[in-house]
Short mmCIF file of C-alpha atoms in Angstrom, two decimals:
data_model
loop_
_atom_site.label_atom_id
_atom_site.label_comp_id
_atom_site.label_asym_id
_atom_site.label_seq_id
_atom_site.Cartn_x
_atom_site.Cartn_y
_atom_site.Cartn_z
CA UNK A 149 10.30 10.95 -0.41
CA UNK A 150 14.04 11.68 0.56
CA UNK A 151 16.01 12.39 -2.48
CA UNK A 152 18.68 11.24 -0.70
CA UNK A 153 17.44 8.16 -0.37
CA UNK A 154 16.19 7.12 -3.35
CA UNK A 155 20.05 8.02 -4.53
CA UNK A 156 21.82 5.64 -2.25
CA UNK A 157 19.05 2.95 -3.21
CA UNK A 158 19.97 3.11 -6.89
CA UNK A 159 23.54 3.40 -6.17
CA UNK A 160 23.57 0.02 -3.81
CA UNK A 161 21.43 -1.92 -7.20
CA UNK A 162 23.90 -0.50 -9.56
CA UNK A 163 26.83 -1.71 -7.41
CA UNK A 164 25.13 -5.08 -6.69
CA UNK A 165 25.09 -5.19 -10.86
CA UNK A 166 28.65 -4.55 -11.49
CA UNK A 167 29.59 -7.25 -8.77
CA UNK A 168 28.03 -9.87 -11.29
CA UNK A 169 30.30 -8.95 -14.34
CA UNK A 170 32.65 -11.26 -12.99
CA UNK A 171 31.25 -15.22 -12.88
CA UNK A 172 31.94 -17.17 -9.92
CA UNK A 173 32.42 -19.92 -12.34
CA UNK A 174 34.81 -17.77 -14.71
CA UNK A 175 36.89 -16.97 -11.11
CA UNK A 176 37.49 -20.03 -10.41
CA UNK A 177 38.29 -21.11 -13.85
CA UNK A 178 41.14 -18.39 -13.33
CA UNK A 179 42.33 -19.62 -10.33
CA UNK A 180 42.54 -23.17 -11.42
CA UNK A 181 44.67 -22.56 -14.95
CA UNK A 182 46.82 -20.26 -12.62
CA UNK A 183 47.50 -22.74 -9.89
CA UNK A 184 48.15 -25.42 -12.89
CA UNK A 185 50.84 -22.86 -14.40
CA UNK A 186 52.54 -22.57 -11.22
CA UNK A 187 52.79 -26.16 -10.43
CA UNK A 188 54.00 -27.25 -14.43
CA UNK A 189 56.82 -24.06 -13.30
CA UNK A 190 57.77 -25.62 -10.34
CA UNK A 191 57.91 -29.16 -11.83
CA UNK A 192 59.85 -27.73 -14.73
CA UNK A 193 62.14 -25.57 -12.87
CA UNK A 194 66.02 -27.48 -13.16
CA UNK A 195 64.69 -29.59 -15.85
CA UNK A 196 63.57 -26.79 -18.87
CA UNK A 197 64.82 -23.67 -19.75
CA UNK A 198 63.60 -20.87 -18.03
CA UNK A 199 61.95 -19.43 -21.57
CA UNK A 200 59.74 -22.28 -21.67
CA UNK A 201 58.93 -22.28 -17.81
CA UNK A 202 58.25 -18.25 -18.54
CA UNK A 203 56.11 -19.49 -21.98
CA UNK A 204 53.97 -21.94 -20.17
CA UNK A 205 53.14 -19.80 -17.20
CA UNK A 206 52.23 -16.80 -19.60
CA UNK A 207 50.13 -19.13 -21.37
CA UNK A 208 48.06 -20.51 -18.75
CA UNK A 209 47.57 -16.91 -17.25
CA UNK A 210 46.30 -15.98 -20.73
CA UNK A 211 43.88 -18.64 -20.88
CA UNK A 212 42.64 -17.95 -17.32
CA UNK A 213 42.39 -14.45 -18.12
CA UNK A 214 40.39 -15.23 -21.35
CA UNK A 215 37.71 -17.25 -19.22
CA UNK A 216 37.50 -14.64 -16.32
CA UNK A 217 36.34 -11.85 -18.97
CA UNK A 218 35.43 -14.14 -21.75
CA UNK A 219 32.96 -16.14 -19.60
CA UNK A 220 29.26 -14.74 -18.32
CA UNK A 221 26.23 -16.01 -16.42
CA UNK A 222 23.07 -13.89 -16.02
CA UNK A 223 20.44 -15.08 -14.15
CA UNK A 224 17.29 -16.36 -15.03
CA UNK A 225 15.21 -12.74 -14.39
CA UNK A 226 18.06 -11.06 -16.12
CA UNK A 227 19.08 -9.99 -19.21
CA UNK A 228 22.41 -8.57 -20.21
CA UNK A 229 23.09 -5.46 -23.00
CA UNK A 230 26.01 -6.50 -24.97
CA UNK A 231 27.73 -3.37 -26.54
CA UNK A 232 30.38 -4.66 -29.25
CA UNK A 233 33.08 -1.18 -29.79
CA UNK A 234 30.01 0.95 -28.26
CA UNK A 235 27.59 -0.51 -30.80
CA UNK A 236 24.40 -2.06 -29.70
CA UNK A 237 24.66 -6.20 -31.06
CA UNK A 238 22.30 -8.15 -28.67
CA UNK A 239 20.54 -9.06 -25.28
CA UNK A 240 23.00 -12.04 -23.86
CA UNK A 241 21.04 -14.57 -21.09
CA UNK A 242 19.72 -15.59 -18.61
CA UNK A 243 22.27 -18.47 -18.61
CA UNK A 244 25.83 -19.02 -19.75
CA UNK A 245 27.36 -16.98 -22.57
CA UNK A 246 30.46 -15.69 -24.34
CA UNK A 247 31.96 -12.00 -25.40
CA UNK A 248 35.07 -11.00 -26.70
CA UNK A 249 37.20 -9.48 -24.10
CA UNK A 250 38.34 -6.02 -24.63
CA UNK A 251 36.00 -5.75 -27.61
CA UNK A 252 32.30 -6.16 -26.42
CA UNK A 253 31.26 -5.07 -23.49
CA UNK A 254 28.43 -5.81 -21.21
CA UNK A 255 26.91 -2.54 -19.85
CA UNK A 256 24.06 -2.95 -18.19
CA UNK A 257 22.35 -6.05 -16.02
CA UNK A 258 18.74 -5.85 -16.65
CA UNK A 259 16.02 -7.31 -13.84
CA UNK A 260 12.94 -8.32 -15.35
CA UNK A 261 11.37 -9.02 -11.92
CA UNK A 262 8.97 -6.96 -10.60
CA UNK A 263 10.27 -3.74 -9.15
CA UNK A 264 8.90 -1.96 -5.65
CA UNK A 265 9.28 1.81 -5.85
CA UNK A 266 8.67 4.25 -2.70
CA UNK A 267 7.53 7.79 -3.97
CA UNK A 268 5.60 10.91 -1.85
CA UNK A 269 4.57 14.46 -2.28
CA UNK A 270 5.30 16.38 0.89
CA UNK A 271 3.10 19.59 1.57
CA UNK A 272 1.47 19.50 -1.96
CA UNK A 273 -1.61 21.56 -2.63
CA UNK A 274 -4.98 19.94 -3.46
CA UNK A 275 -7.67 21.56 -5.81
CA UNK A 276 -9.60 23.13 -2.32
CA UNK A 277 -5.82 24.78 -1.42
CA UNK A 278 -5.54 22.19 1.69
CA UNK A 279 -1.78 21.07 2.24
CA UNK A 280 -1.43 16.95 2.31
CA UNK A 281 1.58 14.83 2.56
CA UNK A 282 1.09 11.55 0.41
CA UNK A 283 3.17 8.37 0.27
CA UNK A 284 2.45 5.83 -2.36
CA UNK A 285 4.20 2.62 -3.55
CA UNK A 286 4.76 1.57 -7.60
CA UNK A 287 4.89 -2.02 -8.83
CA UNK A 288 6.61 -1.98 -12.13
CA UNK A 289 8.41 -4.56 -14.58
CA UNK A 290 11.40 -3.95 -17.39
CA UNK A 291 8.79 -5.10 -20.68
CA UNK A 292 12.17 -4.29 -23.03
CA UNK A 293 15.09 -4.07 -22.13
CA UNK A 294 16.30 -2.82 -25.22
CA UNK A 295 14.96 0.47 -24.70
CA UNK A 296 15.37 0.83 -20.89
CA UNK A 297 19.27 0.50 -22.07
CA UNK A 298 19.07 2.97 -24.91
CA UNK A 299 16.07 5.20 -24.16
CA UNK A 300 17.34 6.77 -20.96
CA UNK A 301 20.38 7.22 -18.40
CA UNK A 302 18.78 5.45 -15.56
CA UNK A 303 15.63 4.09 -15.51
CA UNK A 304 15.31 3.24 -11.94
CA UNK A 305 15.48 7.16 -11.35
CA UNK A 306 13.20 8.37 -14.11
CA UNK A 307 10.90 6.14 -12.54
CA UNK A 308 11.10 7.86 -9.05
CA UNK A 309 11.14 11.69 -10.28
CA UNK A 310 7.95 10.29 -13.06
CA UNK A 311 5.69 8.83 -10.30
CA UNK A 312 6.65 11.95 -7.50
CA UNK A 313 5.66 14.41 -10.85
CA UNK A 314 2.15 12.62 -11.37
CA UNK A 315 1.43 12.05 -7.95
CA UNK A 316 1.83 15.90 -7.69
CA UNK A 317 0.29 16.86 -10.42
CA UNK A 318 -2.92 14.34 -9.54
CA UNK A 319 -3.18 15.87 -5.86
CA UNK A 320 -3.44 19.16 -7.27
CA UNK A 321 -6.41 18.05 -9.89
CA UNK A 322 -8.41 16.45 -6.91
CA UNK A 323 -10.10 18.13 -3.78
CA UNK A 324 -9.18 16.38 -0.09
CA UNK A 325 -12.54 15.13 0.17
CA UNK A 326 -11.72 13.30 -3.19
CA UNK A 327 -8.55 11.95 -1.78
CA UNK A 328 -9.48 10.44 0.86
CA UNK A 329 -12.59 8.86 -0.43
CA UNK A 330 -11.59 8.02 -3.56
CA UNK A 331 -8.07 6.60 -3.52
CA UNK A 332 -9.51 3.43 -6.09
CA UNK A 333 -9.71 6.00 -8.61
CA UNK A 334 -6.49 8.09 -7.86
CA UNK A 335 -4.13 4.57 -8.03
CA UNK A 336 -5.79 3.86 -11.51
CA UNK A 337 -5.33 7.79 -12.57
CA UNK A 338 -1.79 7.65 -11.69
CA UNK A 339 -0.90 4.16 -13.46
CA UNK A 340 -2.27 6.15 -16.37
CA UNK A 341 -0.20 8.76 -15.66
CA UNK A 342 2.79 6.71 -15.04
CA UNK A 343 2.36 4.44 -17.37
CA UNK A 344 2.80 6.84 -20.36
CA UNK A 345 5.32 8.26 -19.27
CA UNK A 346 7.38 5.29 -18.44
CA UNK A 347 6.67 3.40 -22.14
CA UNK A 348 8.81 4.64 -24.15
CA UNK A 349 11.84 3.61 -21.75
CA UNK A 350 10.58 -0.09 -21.64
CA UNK A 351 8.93 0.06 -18.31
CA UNK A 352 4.96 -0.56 -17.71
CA UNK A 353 3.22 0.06 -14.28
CA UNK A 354 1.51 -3.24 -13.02
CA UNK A 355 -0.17 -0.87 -10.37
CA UNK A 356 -0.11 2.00 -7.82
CA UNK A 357 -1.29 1.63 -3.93
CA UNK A 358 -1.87 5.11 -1.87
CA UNK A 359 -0.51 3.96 1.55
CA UNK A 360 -0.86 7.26 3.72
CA UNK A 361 -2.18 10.57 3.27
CA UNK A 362 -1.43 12.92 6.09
CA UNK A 363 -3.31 16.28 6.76
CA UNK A 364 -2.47 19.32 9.23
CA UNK A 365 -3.02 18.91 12.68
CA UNK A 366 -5.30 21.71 13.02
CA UNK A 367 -7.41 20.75 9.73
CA UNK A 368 -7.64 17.11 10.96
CA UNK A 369 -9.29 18.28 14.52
CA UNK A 370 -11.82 20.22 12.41
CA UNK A 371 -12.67 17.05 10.69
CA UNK A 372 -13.29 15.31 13.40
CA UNK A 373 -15.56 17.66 15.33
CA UNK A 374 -17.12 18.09 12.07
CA UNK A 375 -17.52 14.68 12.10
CA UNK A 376 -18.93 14.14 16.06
CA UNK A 377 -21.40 17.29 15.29
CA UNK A 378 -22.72 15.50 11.99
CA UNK A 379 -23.72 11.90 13.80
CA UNK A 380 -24.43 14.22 16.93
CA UNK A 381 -27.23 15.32 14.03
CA UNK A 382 -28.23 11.92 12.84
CA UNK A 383 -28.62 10.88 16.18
CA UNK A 384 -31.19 13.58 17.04
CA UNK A 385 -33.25 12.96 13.78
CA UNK A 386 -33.62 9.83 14.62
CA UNK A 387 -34.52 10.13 17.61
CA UNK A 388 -37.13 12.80 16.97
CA UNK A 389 -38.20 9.65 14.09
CA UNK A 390 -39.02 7.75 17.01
CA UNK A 391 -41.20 10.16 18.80
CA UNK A 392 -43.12 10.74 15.61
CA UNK A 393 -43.87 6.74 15.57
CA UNK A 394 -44.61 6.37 19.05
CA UNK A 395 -46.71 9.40 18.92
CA UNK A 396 -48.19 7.77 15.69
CA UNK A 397 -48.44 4.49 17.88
CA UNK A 398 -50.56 5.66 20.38
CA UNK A 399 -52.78 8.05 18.23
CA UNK A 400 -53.90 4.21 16.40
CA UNK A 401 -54.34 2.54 19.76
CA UNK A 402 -56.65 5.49 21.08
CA UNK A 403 -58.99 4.83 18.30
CA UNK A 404 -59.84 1.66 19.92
CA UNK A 405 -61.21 3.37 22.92
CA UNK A 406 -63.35 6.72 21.75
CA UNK A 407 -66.32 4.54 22.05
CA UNK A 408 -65.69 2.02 24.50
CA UNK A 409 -65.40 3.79 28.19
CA UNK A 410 -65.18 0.37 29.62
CA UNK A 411 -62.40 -0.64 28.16
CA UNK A 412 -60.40 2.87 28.51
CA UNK A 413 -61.02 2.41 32.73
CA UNK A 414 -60.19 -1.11 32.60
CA UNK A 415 -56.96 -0.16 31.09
CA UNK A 416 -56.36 2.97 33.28
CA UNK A 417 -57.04 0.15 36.27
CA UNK A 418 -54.43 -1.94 35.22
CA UNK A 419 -51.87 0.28 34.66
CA UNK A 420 -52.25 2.02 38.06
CA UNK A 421 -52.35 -1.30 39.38
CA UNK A 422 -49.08 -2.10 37.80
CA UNK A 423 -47.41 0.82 39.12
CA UNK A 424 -48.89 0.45 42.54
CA UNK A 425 -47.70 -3.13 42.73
CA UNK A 426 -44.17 -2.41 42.98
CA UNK A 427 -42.44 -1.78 46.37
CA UNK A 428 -41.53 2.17 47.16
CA UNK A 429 -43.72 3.06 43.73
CA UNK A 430 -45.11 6.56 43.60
CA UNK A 431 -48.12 7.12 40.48
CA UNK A 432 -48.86 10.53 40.03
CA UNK A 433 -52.26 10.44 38.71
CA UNK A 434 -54.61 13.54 37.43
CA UNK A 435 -57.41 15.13 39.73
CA UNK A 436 -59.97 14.33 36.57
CA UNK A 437 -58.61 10.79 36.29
CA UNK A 438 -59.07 10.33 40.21
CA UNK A 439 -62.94 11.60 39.57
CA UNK A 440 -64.06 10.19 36.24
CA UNK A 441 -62.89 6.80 36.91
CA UNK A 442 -63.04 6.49 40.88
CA UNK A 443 -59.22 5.94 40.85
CA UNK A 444 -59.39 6.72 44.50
CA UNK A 445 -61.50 3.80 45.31
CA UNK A 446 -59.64 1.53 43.47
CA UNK A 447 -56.40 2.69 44.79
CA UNK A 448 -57.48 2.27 48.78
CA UNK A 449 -58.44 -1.48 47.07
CA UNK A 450 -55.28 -2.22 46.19
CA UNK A 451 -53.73 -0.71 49.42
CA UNK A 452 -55.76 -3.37 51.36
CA UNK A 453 -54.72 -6.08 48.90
CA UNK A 454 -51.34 -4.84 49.62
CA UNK A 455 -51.36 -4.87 53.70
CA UNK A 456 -53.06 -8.58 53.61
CA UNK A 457 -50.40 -10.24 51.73
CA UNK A 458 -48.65 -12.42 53.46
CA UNK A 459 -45.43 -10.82 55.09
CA UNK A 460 -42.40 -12.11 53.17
CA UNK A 461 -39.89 -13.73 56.07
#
């Protein structure tokens, strides 16, 4: 996968984070106290003195400032690390809740939804020394966010670099015939994989899907003649299967007429017949057949047969 990519994803989630420090609810708090200092100002102007007018104004801005840093909301999948003069004091949410401004500090917006995550290995060697490219995708979840705070810098790109690492190092364990017929047992091999890895920070894998493994031109065309030569092969056996049991077939109906002459002309009769029967038919018969079973009269019977059927309109 692009490196670059994966950067500017994490960067947009971070920024979409730090947007939510600020409550709507706290913002409009702000707004409200200020517009209510303004208007006891204007109201007082002429009629106080103008250290009053200043106090009340000041005051009112201090109060709104206390609720727009004073006042978060985290959402219900999130949960919020709450650093108190860089010390570690407590997960805050989902829901409203209170720090002191200035003095605690809330660092990090945890999702505990579950996360997609896009990862490849382009031009990686398999066990057989066969170049593949290989995307896969990772469903994960934050178990603890505790740890995913503490235990690394950024989770979110640990995760990338640990799956691309494993998905490497899996590739070159397996051959490309195990690859691509066995991709059931390389997702569970890599959750493995991942999933050690990614512990320790607070993160488990739910699961790992191999969506595309790509091959070299040239390679794939082998494959495929490979392929076309191989049923090419089972076709042939098969048919040569089919001889054998129509050869098989006939050697069990011949049985029934070593002994029984009769029944072998009758049979020779009505096949020639058949043939004969048919408009524009040509039977090719054997000298021996034409003198053992008098084929010849028969056949200038049926050619008489033939010329007094009625003529069809």
């Amino acid at each position: 996968m692009n490196t670059k990519f994966i950067k500017t994803a994490i960067e947009k989630r971070n920024t979409k984070k730090d947007e939510q420090h600020i409550s709507p609810i706290a913002g409009a708090l702000f707004g409200l106290l200020l517009i209510v200092g303004i208007i006891g100002a204007i109201i007082g102007d002429g009629n106080y003195p103008d250290a009053i007018i200043g106090t009340w104004v000041l005051g009112w801005t201090l109060i709104g400032t206390y609720f727009l840093f004073a006042m978060k909301v985290a959402s219900q999948w999130e949960k919020v690390v709450v650093l108190r003069l860089g010390k570690f004091i407590g997960l805050k949410g989902p829901g409203l809740f209170w720090v002191i401004p200035i003095i605690d500090t809330a660092v990090m917006w945890i999702d505990h939804r579950v996360a997609v995550t896009s990862f490849s290995a382009e031009k990686t060697l398999t066990k057989d020394t066969v170049p593949v490219d290989v995307d896969a995708v990772l469903f994960w979840v934050v178990w603890d966010a505790e740890k995913a705070a503490l235990e690394v810098t950024d989770y979110n790109s640990a995760i990338s670099w640990a799956a691309q690492t494993a998905l490497r190092e899996i590739i070159g364990q397996m051959t490309l015939a195990d690859i691509l017929v066995g991709r059931g047992k390389m997702d569970a091999d890599l959750q493995k994989i991942i999933d050690e890895r990614t512990t320790p920070w607070g993160v488990t894998v739910q699961s790992v899907e191999i969506r595309d493994v790509i091959i070299p031109p040239d390679l794939e065309n082998a494959m495929s003649r490979q392929a076309q030569a191989e049923r090419e092969r089972q076709s042939r056996v098969i048919l040569g299967e089919s001889e054998q049991q129509i050869a098989a077939s006939f050697a069990e109906a011949s049985k029934a007429y070593i002994n029984n002459p009769t029944a072998l002309h009758l049979r020779a009769m009505n096949m020639l017949f058949e043939g004969l029967k048919e408009k524009g038919a040509l039977v090719i018969v054997p000298s021996s057949a034409v003198d053992s079973m008098n084929l010849g009269a028969m056949s200038g019977m049926v050619s008489l047969a033939q010329n007094n059927l009625p003529k069809e309109k």
